[in-house]
CSV table of C-alpha atoms in Angstrom, one decimal:
chain,number,residue,atom,x,y,z
A,148,UNK,CA,31.4,123.6,114.7
A,149,UNK,CA,31.3,124.2,118.4
A,150,UNK,CA,34.7,124.6,120.0
A,151,UNK,CA,35.5,122.1,122.7
A,152,UNK,CA,35.8,123.3,126.3
A,153,UNK,CA,38.8,122.8,128.5
A,154,UNK,CA,38.2,120.0,130.9
A,155,UNK,CA,39.1,120.4,134.6
A,156,UNK,CA,42.5,118.7,135.3
A,157,UNK,CA,42.1,115.3,136.7
A,158,UNK,CA,44.6,113.0,138.3
A,159,UNK,CA,44.6,109.6,136.7
A,160,UNK,CA,44.4,106.8,139.4
A,161,UNK,CA,44.6,103.3,138.1
A,162,UNK,CA,43.8,100.4,140.5
A,163,UNK,CA,43.8,96.7,139.8
A,164,UNK,CA,40.9,94.8,141.0
A,165,UNK,CA,41.6,92.2,143.7
A,166,UNK,CA,42.2,88.8,142.3
A,167,UNK,CA,42.7,89.8,138.7
A,168,UNK,CA,45.2,91.8,136.7
A,169,UNK,CA,42.6,93.1,134.2
A,170,UNK,CA,39.2,92.9,135.8
A,171,UNK,CA,37.2,96.1,135.3
A,172,UNK,CA,33.6,95.0,135.7
A,173,UNK,CA,30.9,97.7,135.6
A,174,UNK,CA,28.7,97.7,138.7
A,175,UNK,CA,24.9,97.6,137.9
A,176,UNK,CA,23.0,100.8,137.6
A,177,UNK,CA,21.9,102.2,141.0
A,178,UNK,CA,19.2,104.7,139.9
A,179,UNK,CA,15.9,104.6,138.1
A,180,UNK,CA,14.8,107.5,135.9
A,181,UNK,CA,11.1,108.1,135.5
A,182,UNK,CA,10.1,110.0,132.3
A,183,UNK,CA,7.0,112.2,132.7
A,184,UNK,CA,5.1,114.0,130.0
A,185,UNK,CA,5.4,117.8,130.2
A,186,UNK,CA,1.8,118.9,130.4
A,187,UNK,CA,2.8,122.6,130.4
A,188,UNK,CA,4.7,122.0,127.1
A,189,UNK,CA,7.6,124.0,128.3
A,190,UNK,CA,10.1,124.0,125.4
A,191,UNK,CA,13.9,124.2,125.9
A,192,UNK,CA,14.0,127.6,124.4
A,193,UNK,CA,11.5,128.9,126.9
A,194,UNK,CA,13.3,127.4,129.8
A,195,UNK,CA,16.5,128.9,128.7
A,196,UNK,CA,14.9,132.3,129.1
A,197,UNK,CA,13.2,131.6,132.3
A,198,UNK,CA,15.8,133.3,134.4
A,199,UNK,CA,16.5,130.2,136.5
A,200,UNK,CA,19.0,127.4,137.0
A,201,UNK,CA,18.5,124.0,138.4
A,202,UNK,CA,21.7,124.5,140.4
A,203,UNK,CA,20.9,127.5,142.5
A,204,UNK,CA,18.2,130.1,143.0
A,205,UNK,CA,20.5,133.2,143.1
A,206,UNK,CA,20.9,134.9,139.8
A,207,UNK,CA,23.1,138.0,139.1
A,208,UNK,CA,23.1,140.5,136.3
A,209,UNK,CA,26.2,142.0,134.7
A,210,UNK,CA,26.4,145.6,135.7
A,211,UNK,CA,29.7,146.3,133.9
A,212,UNK,CA,32.6,144.4,132.3
A,213,UNK,CA,35.9,145.4,130.7
A,214,UNK,CA,39.0,143.9,129.3
A,215,UNK,CA,42.0,144.7,131.4
A,216,UNK,CA,44.7,143.5,129.0
A,217,UNK,CA,45.8,144.4,125.5
A,218,UNK,CA,45.9,141.4,123.2
A,219,UNK,CA,48.0,141.8,120.1
A,220,UNK,CA,47.6,138.8,117.8
A,221,UNK,CA,50.8,139.7,116.0
A,222,UNK,CA,53.0,139.9,119.1
A,223,UNK,CA,55.4,137.1,120.1
A,224,UNK,CA,54.3,137.6,123.7
A,225,UNK,CA,51.2,135.6,124.5
A,226,UNK,CA,48.9,137.8,126.6
A,227,UNK,CA,45.7,136.3,128.0
A,228,UNK,CA,42.4,138.1,127.9
A,229,UNK,CA,41.6,139.2,131.4
A,230,UNK,CA,38.2,140.6,132.3
A,231,UNK,CA,36.9,142.5,135.3
A,232,UNK,CA,33.2,141.9,135.8
A,233,UNK,CA,30.9,143.8,138.2
A,234,UNK,CA,27.7,142.0,139.1
A,235,UNK,CA,24.4,143.1,140.6
A,236,UNK,CA,23.5,140.3,142.9
A,237,UNK,CA,19.9,141.2,143.1
A,238,UNK,CA,19.9,141.0,146.9
A,239,UNK,CA,21.2,143.8,149.1
A,240,UNK,CA,21.2,141.5,152.1
A,241,UNK,CA,24.0,139.3,150.8
A,242,UNK,CA,27.3,140.0,152.5
A,243,UNK,CA,31.0,139.1,151.9
A,244,UNK,CA,34.4,140.1,153.0
A,245,UNK,CA,37.5,140.8,150.9
A,246,UNK,CA,39.1,137.4,150.3
A,247,UNK,CA,35.8,135.6,149.8
A,248,UNK,CA,34.8,133.9,146.5
A,249,UNK,CA,31.9,134.0,144.1
A,250,UNK,CA,31.1,130.5,142.8
A,251,UNK,CA,29.7,130.7,139.2
A,252,UNK,CA,27.5,127.9,137.9
A,253,UNK,CA,28.1,128.2,134.1
A,254,UNK,CA,25.8,125.9,132.1
A,255,UNK,CA,26.7,123.6,129.2
A,256,UNK,CA,26.2,125.2,125.8
A,257,UNK,CA,23.0,124.7,123.9
A,258,UNK,CA,24.7,123.0,121.0
A,259,UNK,CA,26.4,120.5,123.3
A,260,UNK,CA,23.2,119.7,125.1
A,261,UNK,CA,21.1,119.3,121.9
A,262,UNK,CA,23.8,117.2,120.3
A,263,UNK,CA,23.8,114.8,123.2
A,264,UNK,CA,20.0,114.6,123.3
A,265,UNK,CA,19.8,113.8,119.6
A,266,UNK,CA,22.5,111.2,119.8
A,267,UNK,CA,20.7,109.4,122.7
A,268,UNK,CA,17.3,109.8,120.9
A,269,UNK,CA,15.7,111.6,123.8
A,270,UNK,CA,12.9,114.1,124.1
A,271,UNK,CA,14.4,117.3,125.4
A,272,UNK,CA,11.1,118.4,126.9
A,273,UNK,CA,10.4,115.3,128.9
A,274,UNK,CA,10.3,115.9,132.7
A,275,UNK,CA,12.3,113.4,134.8
A,276,UNK,CA,12.4,112.2,138.4
A,277,UNK,CA,15.2,110.0,139.8
A,278,UNK,CA,15.2,107.4,142.6
A,279,UNK,CA,17.7,105.1,144.0
A,280,UNK,CA,17.1,101.4,143.5
A,281,UNK,CA,19.9,100.3,145.7
A,282,UNK,CA,19.2,100.7,149.5
A,283,UNK,CA,22.9,101.2,150.1
A,284,UNK,CA,23.2,104.0,147.5
A,285,UNK,CA,22.2,107.6,148.3
A,286,UNK,CA,21.6,109.9,145.4
A,287,UNK,CA,24.4,112.4,145.0
A,288,UNK,CA,23.5,116.1,145.6
A,289,UNK,CA,23.3,117.0,141.9
A,290,UNK,CA,20.8,114.3,141.2
A,291,UNK,CA,18.8,115.1,144.3
A,292,UNK,CA,18.3,118.6,142.7
A,293,UNK,CA,16.4,117.0,139.8
A,294,UNK,CA,13.7,115.8,142.2
A,295,UNK,CA,13.8,119.0,144.3
A,296,UNK,CA,13.2,121.1,141.2
A,297,UNK,CA,10.5,118.8,140.0
A,298,UNK,CA,8.7,119.0,143.4
A,299,UNK,CA,9.0,122.8,143.4
A,300,UNK,CA,7.3,123.0,140.0
A,301,UNK,CA,10.5,123.9,138.2
A,302,UNK,CA,11.3,122.5,134.8
A,303,UNK,CA,13.4,119.4,135.5
A,304,UNK,CA,13.4,118.5,131.8
A,305,UNK,CA,16.0,116.4,130.2
A,306,UNK,CA,17.3,119.5,128.5
A,307,UNK,CA,17.7,121.5,131.7
A,308,UNK,CA,19.2,118.6,133.6
A,309,UNK,CA,21.9,118.1,131.0
A,310,UNK,CA,22.4,121.8,130.7
A,311,UNK,CA,22.8,122.6,134.4
A,312,UNK,CA,23.7,119.6,136.4
A,313,UNK,CA,26.1,117.2,134.7
A,314,UNK,CA,29.5,117.7,133.1
A,315,UNK,CA,28.9,116.5,129.6
A,316,UNK,CA,32.2,118.0,128.3
A,317,UNK,CA,34.4,116.8,131.1
A,318,UNK,CA,36.9,113.9,131.2
A,319,UNK,CA,35.1,110.6,130.7
A,320,UNK,CA,35.8,108.3,133.6
A,321,UNK,CA,36.9,104.6,133.3
A,322,UNK,CA,33.4,103.5,134.4
A,323,UNK,CA,31.8,105.7,131.7
A,324,UNK,CA,34.1,104.1,129.1
A,325,UNK,CA,33.1,100.7,130.3
A,326,UNK,CA,29.4,101.6,130.0
A,327,UNK,CA,30.0,102.7,126.4
A,328,UNK,CA,31.8,99.5,125.7
A,329,UNK,CA,29.2,97.2,127.2
A,330,UNK,CA,26.5,98.9,125.1
A,331,UNK,CA,28.3,98.8,121.8
A,332,UNK,CA,26.9,96.5,119.1
A,333,UNK,CA,30.0,96.7,116.9
A,334,UNK,CA,32.8,94.3,118.1
A,335,UNK,CA,35.6,96.8,117.2
A,336,UNK,CA,33.9,99.6,119.1
A,337,UNK,CA,33.4,97.3,122.1
A,338,UNK,CA,37.1,96.2,122.1
A,339,UNK,CA,38.5,99.7,121.8
A,340,UNK,CA,36.3,101.2,124.5
A,341,UNK,CA,37.0,98.2,126.8
A,342,UNK,CA,40.7,98.7,126.4
A,343,UNK,CA,40.4,102.4,127.2
A,344,UNK,CA,38.6,101.5,130.4
A,345,UNK,CA,41.2,99.0,131.5
A,346,UNK,CA,44.5,99.1,133.2
A,347,UNK,CA,46.1,97.8,130.0
A,348,UNK,CA,44.9,100.9,128.1
A,349,UNK,CA,46.4,103.5,130.5
A,350,UNK,CA,48.6,105.0,127.8
A,351,UNK,CA,45.7,105.4,125.4
A,352,UNK,CA,43.6,106.8,128.2
A,353,UNK,CA,46.2,109.4,129.1
A,354,UNK,CA,46.5,110.4,125.4
A,355,UNK,CA,42.7,110.7,125.3
A,356,UNK,CA,42.8,113.1,128.2
A,357,UNK,CA,45.6,115.1,126.6
A,358,UNK,CA,43.5,115.4,123.4
A,359,UNK,CA,40.5,116.7,125.4
A,360,UNK,CA,38.3,113.9,124.2
A,361,UNK,CA,34.8,114.2,125.6
A,362,UNK,CA,31.7,112.0,125.9
A,363,UNK,CA,30.3,113.7,122.8
A,364,UNK,CA,33.5,112.9,120.9
A,365,UNK,CA,33.3,109.3,122.0
A,366,UNK,CA,29.7,108.9,121.0
A,367,UNK,CA,30.4,110.4,117.6
A,368,UNK,CA,33.3,108.1,117.0
A,369,UNK,CA,31.8,104.9,118.4
A,370,UNK,CA,28.4,105.1,116.7
A,371,UNK,CA,27.3,101.6,117.7
A,372,UNK,CA,27.4,102.6,121.4
A,373,UNK,CA,23.9,103.3,122.8
A,374,UNK,CA,24.2,103.6,126.6
A,375,UNK,CA,21.0,103.7,128.7
A,376,UNK,CA,20.2,107.2,129.9
A,377,UNK,CA,19.8,106.2,133.6
A,378,UNK,CA,23.2,104.6,133.8
A,379,UNK,CA,24.8,107.4,131.9
A,380,UNK,CA,23.3,110.0,134.2
A,381,UNK,CA,24.6,108.1,137.2
A,382,UNK,CA,28.2,108.0,135.9
A,383,UNK,CA,28.7,111.5,134.4
A,384,UNK,CA,30.3,113.7,136.9
A,385,UNK,CA,28.4,116.7,138.4
A,386,UNK,CA,29.0,120.0,136.7
A,387,UNK,CA,31.1,121.9,139.2
A,388,UNK,CA,31.0,125.6,139.8
A,389,UNK,CA,34.1,127.7,139.3
A,390,UNK,CA,35.3,129.9,142.2
A,391,UNK,CA,36.7,133.4,141.6
A,392,UNK,CA,38.3,135.6,144.2
A,393,UNK,CA,36.2,138.8,144.8
A,394,UNK,CA,38.3,141.8,143.9
A,395,UNK,CA,36.2,144.4,145.8
A,396,UNK,CA,35.4,145.5,149.3
A,397,UNK,CA,31.7,145.9,150.2
A,398,UNK,CA,32.6,149.2,151.7
A,399,UNK,CA,33.7,150.5,148.3
A,400,UNK,CA,30.7,149.2,146.3
A,401,UNK,CA,27.0,149.7,146.1
A,402,UNK,CA,25.0,147.3,148.3
A,403,UNK,CA,24.4,144.0,146.5
A,404,UNK,CA,27.2,144.4,144.0
A,405,UNK,CA,30.8,143.0,143.7
A,406,UNK,CA,33.6,142.7,141.3
A,407,UNK,CA,35.8,139.8,140.3
A,408,UNK,CA,38.5,139.2,137.7
A,409,UNK,CA,39.2,136.2,135.5
A,410,UNK,CA,41.6,135.1,132.8
A,411,UNK,CA,39.8,133.6,129.8
A,412,UNK,CA,41.0,130.1,129.1
A,413,UNK,CA,41.7,129.9,125.3
A,414,UNK,CA,44.6,127.9,123.9
A,415,UNK,CA,45.5,125.5,121.0
A,416,UNK,CA,46.4,121.9,121.6
A,417,UNK,CA,50.0,121.1,120.7
A,418,UNK,CA,49.0,117.8,119.2
A,419,UNK,CA,46.3,119.4,116.9
A,420,UNK,CA,47.0,123.2,116.6
A,421,UNK,CA,43.9,123.7,114.6
A,422,UNK,CA,41.8,122.7,117.7
A,423,UNK,CA,41.0,125.5,120.1
A,424,UNK,CA,40.3,124.7,123.7
A,425,UNK,CA,38.0,127.2,125.6
A,426,UNK,CA,37.4,127.3,129.3
A,427,UNK,CA,33.9,126.1,130.2
A,428,UNK,CA,33.1,129.0,132.6
A,429,UNK,CA,35.4,131.8,131.5
A,430,UNK,CA,34.4,131.6,127.8
A,431,UNK,CA,30.7,131.6,128.9
A,432,UNK,CA,31.2,134.7,131.1
A,433,UNK,CA,33.1,136.5,128.3
A,434,UNK,CA,30.3,135.8,125.8
A,435,UNK,CA,27.7,136.8,128.4
A,436,UNK,CA,29.4,140.1,128.8
A,437,UNK,CA,29.4,140.6,125.1
A,438,UNK,CA,25.8,139.6,124.5
A,439,UNK,CA,24.6,141.8,127.3
A,440,UNK,CA,26.4,144.7,125.7
A,441,UNK,CA,28.5,145.2,128.7
A,442,UNK,CA,31.8,144.2,127.2
A,443,UNK,CA,33.2,145.6,124.0
A,444,UNK,CA,36.6,145.8,122.3
A,445,UNK,CA,38.3,145.3,119.0
A,446,UNK,CA,38.4,141.6,120.0
A,447,UNK,CA,34.7,141.2,119.6
A,448,UNK,CA,34.6,140.2,115.9
A,449,UNK,CA,37.4,137.6,116.4
A,450,UNK,CA,35.7,136.3,119.5
A,451,UNK,CA,32.4,135.8,117.6
A,452,UNK,CA,34.3,133.8,115.0
A,453,UNK,CA,35.3,131.4,117.8
A,454,UNK,CA,31.6,130.5,118.1
A,455,UNK,CA,31.7,130.7,121.9
A,456,UNK,CA,28.1,129.9,122.6
A,457,UNK,CA,26.0,131.3,125.3
A,458,UNK,CA,23.7,128.7,126.5
A,459,UNK,CA,21.7,128.4,129.1
A,460,UNK,CA,21.3,129.7,131.9
A,461,UNK,CA,22.1,131.7,129.3
A,462,UNK,CA,18.9,132.4,131.2
A,463,UNK,CA,17.4,135.7,130.6
A,464,UNK,CA,14.7,137.5,132.6
A,465,UNK,CA,11.3,137.9,131.1
A,466,UNK,CA,11.6,141.7,131.2
A,467,UNK,CA,14.8,141.9,129.3
A,468,UNK,CA,17.2,139.8,127.1
A,469,UNK,CA,20.0,140.0,129.6
A,470,UNK,CA,21.6,136.7,130.4
A,471,UNK,CA,21.8,136.1,134.1
A,472,UNK,CA,24.5,134.4,136.0
A,473,UNK,CA,23.8,131.6,138.6
A,474,UNK,CA,26.0,132.0,141.7
A,475,UNK,CA,26.5,131.6,145.4
A,476,UNK,CA,28.9,133.5,147.6
A,477,UNK,CA,31.5,131.3,149.2
A,478,UNK,CA,33.3,132.5,152.4
A,479,UNK,CA,37.0,131.9,152.6
A,480,UNK,CA,37.9,129.9,155.7
A,481,UNK,CA,41.1,131.8,156.3
A,482,UNK,CA,42.1,134.3,153.6
A,483,UNK,CA,40.9,137.6,155.2
A,484,UNK,CA,42.5,140.7,156.5
A,485,UNK,CA,44.0,140.5,160.1
A,486,UNK,CA,41.7,141.5,163.0
A,487,UNK,CA,41.4,145.2,163.6
A,488,UNK,CA,43.5,145.0,166.8
A,489,UNK,CA,46.4,143.5,164.7
A,490,UNK,CA,46.4,146.0,161.9
A,491,UNK,CA,49.5,147.7,163.4
A,492,UNK,CA,51.5,144.8,161.9
A,493,UNK,CA,52.8,144.9,158.3
A,494,UNK,CA,50.9,143.2,155.5
A,495,UNK,CA,52.9,141.6,152.7
A,496,UNK,CA,50.9,140.6,149.7
A,497,UNK,CA,52.2,138.5,146.8
A,498,UNK,CA,49.8,138.1,143.8
A,499,UNK,CA,51.0,137.9,140.2
A,500,UNK,CA,48.4,138.0,137.4
A,501,UNK,CA,44.8,137.6,138.6
A,502,UNK,CA,46.3,136.6,142.0
A,503,UNK,CA,46.2,140.3,142.7
A,504,UNK,CA,42.4,140.3,142.8
A,505,UNK,CA,41.8,139.7,146.6
A,506,UNK,CA,44.5,142.3,147.4
A,507,UNK,CA,42.6,145.0,145.6
A,508,UNK,CA,39.7,144.2,147.9
A,509,UNK,CA,42.0,144.2,150.9
A,510,UNK,CA,43.4,147.6,150.0
A,511,UNK,CA,40.0,149.1,149.3
A,512,UNK,CA,38.8,147.9,152.6
A,513,UNK,CA,41.8,149.3,154.4
A,514,UNK,CA,41.2,152.7,152.7
A,515,UNK,CA,37.7,152.8,154.2
A,516,UNK,CA,38.5,151.5,157.7
A,517,UNK,CA,41.9,153.1,158.6
A,518,UNK,CA,43.2,156.7,158.6
A,519,UNK,CA,46.4,158.0,157.2
A,520,UNK,CA,48.0,157.8,160.7
A,521,UNK,CA,46.7,154.3,161.5
A,522,UNK,CA,47.4,152.7,158.1
A,523,UNK,CA,49.4,149.4,158.4
A,524,UNK,CA,52.6,149.1,156.3
A,525,UNK,CA,51.4,147.4,153.1
A,526,UNK,CA,53.7,145.9,150.5
A,527,UNK,CA,52.5,144.3,147.3
A,528,UNK,CA,54.5,142.2,144.9
A,529,UNK,CA,52.8,142.0,141.5
A,530,UNK,CA,54.1,140.2,138.4
A,531,UNK,CA,52.9,139.7,134.8
A,532,UNK,CA,54.3,139.3,131.3
A,533,UNK,CA,54.2,142.9,130.0
A,534,UNK,CA,54.1,146.2,131.8
A,535,UNK,CA,52.3,147.7,128.7
A,536,UNK,CA,49.7,145.1,128.1
A,537,UNK,CA,48.7,143.1,131.2
A,538,UNK,CA,49.6,145.2,134.3
A,539,UNK,CA,46.3,144.7,136.0
A,540,UNK,CA,44.9,147.5,138.1
A,541,UNK,CA,47.9,149.7,137.3
A,542,UNK,CA,46.0,153.1,137.8
A,543,UNK,CA,44.2,151.8,140.9
A,544,UNK,CA,47.5,150.7,142.5
A,545,UNK,CA,49.3,154.0,141.7
A,546,UNK,CA,46.4,155.9,143.2
A,547,UNK,CA,46.6,153.8,146.4
A,548,UNK,CA,50.3,154.6,146.6
A,549,UNK,CA,49.5,158.3,146.4
A,550,UNK,CA,47.0,158.2,149.3
A,551,UNK,CA,49.3,155.9,151.3
A,552,UNK,CA,46.8,152.9,151.4
A,553,UNK,CA,49.6,151.0,149.7
A,554,UNK,CA,53.1,151.6,151.1
A,555,UNK,CA,55.2,149.9,148.4
A,556,UNK,CA,54.6,148.3,145.0
A,557,UNK,CA,57.2,145.9,143.6
A,558,UNK,CA,56.5,144.8,140.1
A,559,UNK,CA,58.2,142.1,138.0
A,560,UNK,CA,57.5,141.8,134.2
A,561,UNK,CA,58.8,138.6,132.8
A,562,UNK,CA,58.7,139.5,129.1
A,563,UNK,CA,58.4,143.3,128.5
A,564,UNK,CA,59.2,146.5,130.4
A,565,UNK,CA,57.6,149.9,129.5
A,566,UNK,CA,60.9,151.9,129.5
A,567,UNK,CA,59.2,155.0,128.2
A,568,UNK,CA,56.7,155.1,131.0
A,569,UNK,CA,59.3,154.3,133.6
A,570,UNK,CA,61.4,157.3,132.7
A,571,UNK,CA,58.4,159.4,133.9
A,572,UNK,CA,58.2,157.5,137.2
A,573,UNK,CA,61.9,157.7,138.2
A,574,UNK,CA,61.1,160.0,141.1
A,575,UNK,CA,58.6,157.6,142.7
A,576,UNK,CA,60.6,155.4,145.0
A,577,UNK,CA,57.4,153.5,146.1
A,578,UNK,CA,57.2,151.9,142.6
A,579,UNK,CA,59.9,149.5,141.5
A,580,UNK,CA,59.3,148.2,138.0
A,581,UNK,CA,61.8,145.6,136.9
A,582,UNK,CA,62.0,142.5,134.7
A,583,UNK,CA,61.9,139.0,136.2
A,584,UNK,CA,59.6,137.2,138.6
A,585,UNK,CA,58.2,138.1,142.0
A,586,UNK,CA,60.2,135.4,143.8
A,587,UNK,CA,63.4,137.0,142.4
A,588,UNK,CA,62.3,140.5,143.5
A,589,UNK,CA,61.8,139.2,147.0
A,590,UNK,CA,65.5,138.3,147.3
A,591,UNK,CA,66.4,141.9,146.3
A,592,UNK,CA,64.4,143.1,149.3
A,593,UNK,CA,65.8,140.5,151.7
A,594,UNK,CA,66.6,142.7,154.6
A,595,UNK,CA,63.3,144.6,154.6
A,596,UNK,CA,61.2,141.5,154.3
A,597,UNK,CA,63.1,139.7,157.0
A,598,UNK,CA,62.7,142.7,159.4
A,599,UNK,CA,59.0,142.9,158.7
A,600,UNK,CA,58.3,139.2,159.1
A,601,UNK,CA,60.7,138.3,162.0
A,602,UNK,CA,60.9,141.6,164.0
A,603,UNK,CA,57.5,143.1,163.2
A,604,UNK,CA,55.4,139.9,163.0
A,605,UNK,CA,54.1,140.7,159.5
A,606,UNK,CA,51.2,138.8,157.9
A,607,UNK,CA,52.1,137.3,154.5
A,608,UNK,CA,49.4,136.6,151.9
A,609,UNK,CA,50.1,134.6,148.7
A,610,UNK,CA,47.5,134.2,145.9
A,611,UNK,CA,48.0,132.6,142.6
A,612,UNK,CA,49.6,129.6,141.0
A,613,UNK,CA,50.4,126.8,143.4
A,614,UNK,CA,53.0,124.9,141.4
A,615,UNK,CA,55.3,127.5,140.2
A,616,UNK,CA,54.8,130.8,142.0
A,617,UNK,CA,53.8,129.6,145.4
A,618,UNK,CA,56.7,127.1,145.6
A,619,UNK,CA,59.1,129.8,144.4
A,620,UNK,CA,57.9,132.3,147.0
A,621,UNK,CA,58.3,129.7,149.7
A,622,UNK,CA,61.9,128.9,148.6
A,623,UNK,CA,62.7,132.6,148.5
A,624,UNK,CA,61.5,133.2,152.0
A,625,UNK,CA,63.6,130.2,153.2
A,626,UNK,CA,66.6,131.7,151.3
A,627,UNK,CA,66.0,135.1,152.9
A,628,UNK,CA,66.1,133.5,156.4
A,629,UNK,CA,69.2,131.6,155.6
A,630,UNK,CA,70.9,134.7,154.2
A,631,UNK,CA,69.9,137.1,157.1
A,632,UNK,CA,70.6,134.6,159.9
A,633,UNK,CA,73.5,132.8,158.3
A,634,UNK,CA,71.8,129.5,159.2
A,635,UNK,CA,71.4,126.2,157.4
A,636,UNK,CA,68.4,124.9,155.4
A,637,UNK,CA,66.8,123.0,158.2
A,638,UNK,CA,66.9,125.9,160.7
A,639,UNK,CA,65.5,128.3,158.0
A,640,UNK,CA,62.7,125.8,157.1
A,641,UNK,CA,61.8,125.4,160.8
A,642,UNK,CA,61.4,129.2,161.1
A,643,UNK,CA,59.4,129.3,158.0
A,644,UNK,CA,57.1,126.5,159.1
A,645,UNK,CA,56.5,128.3,162.4
A,646,UNK,CA,55.1,131.3,160.5
A,647,UNK,CA,52.5,128.9,159.0
A,648,UNK,CA,51.7,127.5,162.5
A,649,UNK,CA,51.2,131.1,163.8
A,650,UNK,CA,48.7,131.6,160.9
A,651,UNK,CA,50.9,134.5,159.5
A,652,UNK,CA,51.7,132.8,156.2
A,653,UNK,CA,48.4,132.5,154.4
A,654,UNK,CA,47.8,130.9,151.0
A,655,UNK,CA,45.0,131.0,148.4
A,656,UNK,CA,46.5,129.1,145.5
A,657,UNK,CA,45.3,126.9,142.7
A,658,UNK,CA,46.9,124.6,140.1
């Protein structure tokens, strides 16, 4: 059985309709789907191997991939699988800066797509075109792509549309639940689905989300529901790309290549421990690395047992069986190194876990653009669970310390410290390995941080978790100002806020 994928987090917003406490009428369908016979007889299996995606034209190949963490199934410390992947973009003219992103358009899995097609009694090879039948309604971008691909003689089959463009494993919206209800012939199915779609069913809806219930789960449970394809296509959310910070500098890579790092989403539901939830994009990238023979470890057998499907755009080129990755490069609006004329000011980087990724690119770039005499002062705070098992880029960072690209590395390990290895590093004062969290380590360097930020106008970059780490780092900086200036909370907060206004406190965080 195919493992469910982790749905993107979604805030539940419940609104009462005007004039009624329980009105949740479903608006009429605004689109028309035209089904067209596929004269070329392109099968779904052929289109999978066509080396294309309906989302984007740019396709990368995996040049190399490696696990960066050591996962021990017997350990009490939960260590995530973290992978560094290097891509050949297939275009040497593409450019990026350290701090930019690669957006990956992972497809839905073959089994999910085929299961939905069979449940809806559709022909996977039928071509489709879509038009708006409401003058006030403009087709959303992902549905416009159906027509664009059709007009460009690409295979806009039902299979490819469901594979590439819509989020068939995401959180079902209230409108989608209402559609299923209105198209159920069984009265109990109709009542249950209608309650889920209403304000009165908010607790059941919240529980449904917690249990990662998908459209396929609902159609399997409520077998009398047969929603029309056009209305279903209108209401399913678009399949969103996932953004990953680039962890390389173009100056340190071959033209047309880049690296990025990701943590594989893979966890068990607390409500049903037997059910394993896999990240939509990260599990596909991991399987892509394995199937392309670029990623290997003793984990491979256990990963294959998880049945992480490749699908898609699991697209391979005609000249090889390599799965290619649909992508675009996405410039960061703000998260870049300071201008060259300001590199005489210190750079403080705080990036636990995979949040360290853009800073590897920063430091690689500095190593190629500055000399040993013109290097800025660079501090990096890095944290993870175990020094032995998930200290990302350890050898790279230690090498950067030796050539003075990195001035100081402060590490915080929340679960496990490698005491044996630390005994060998006692003479290196640039490395400070200790247990705890990065925000705690900042307080231990209160005077130096205050001097760099207040007196030397340092730039501060934070990358990683928005809720826990970023809030903790903010509070630590405010505490440092209070401590060093002996001032109250408001004064310290005002000083901190001014750093943001001066664009010296720069965030790249996610929740």
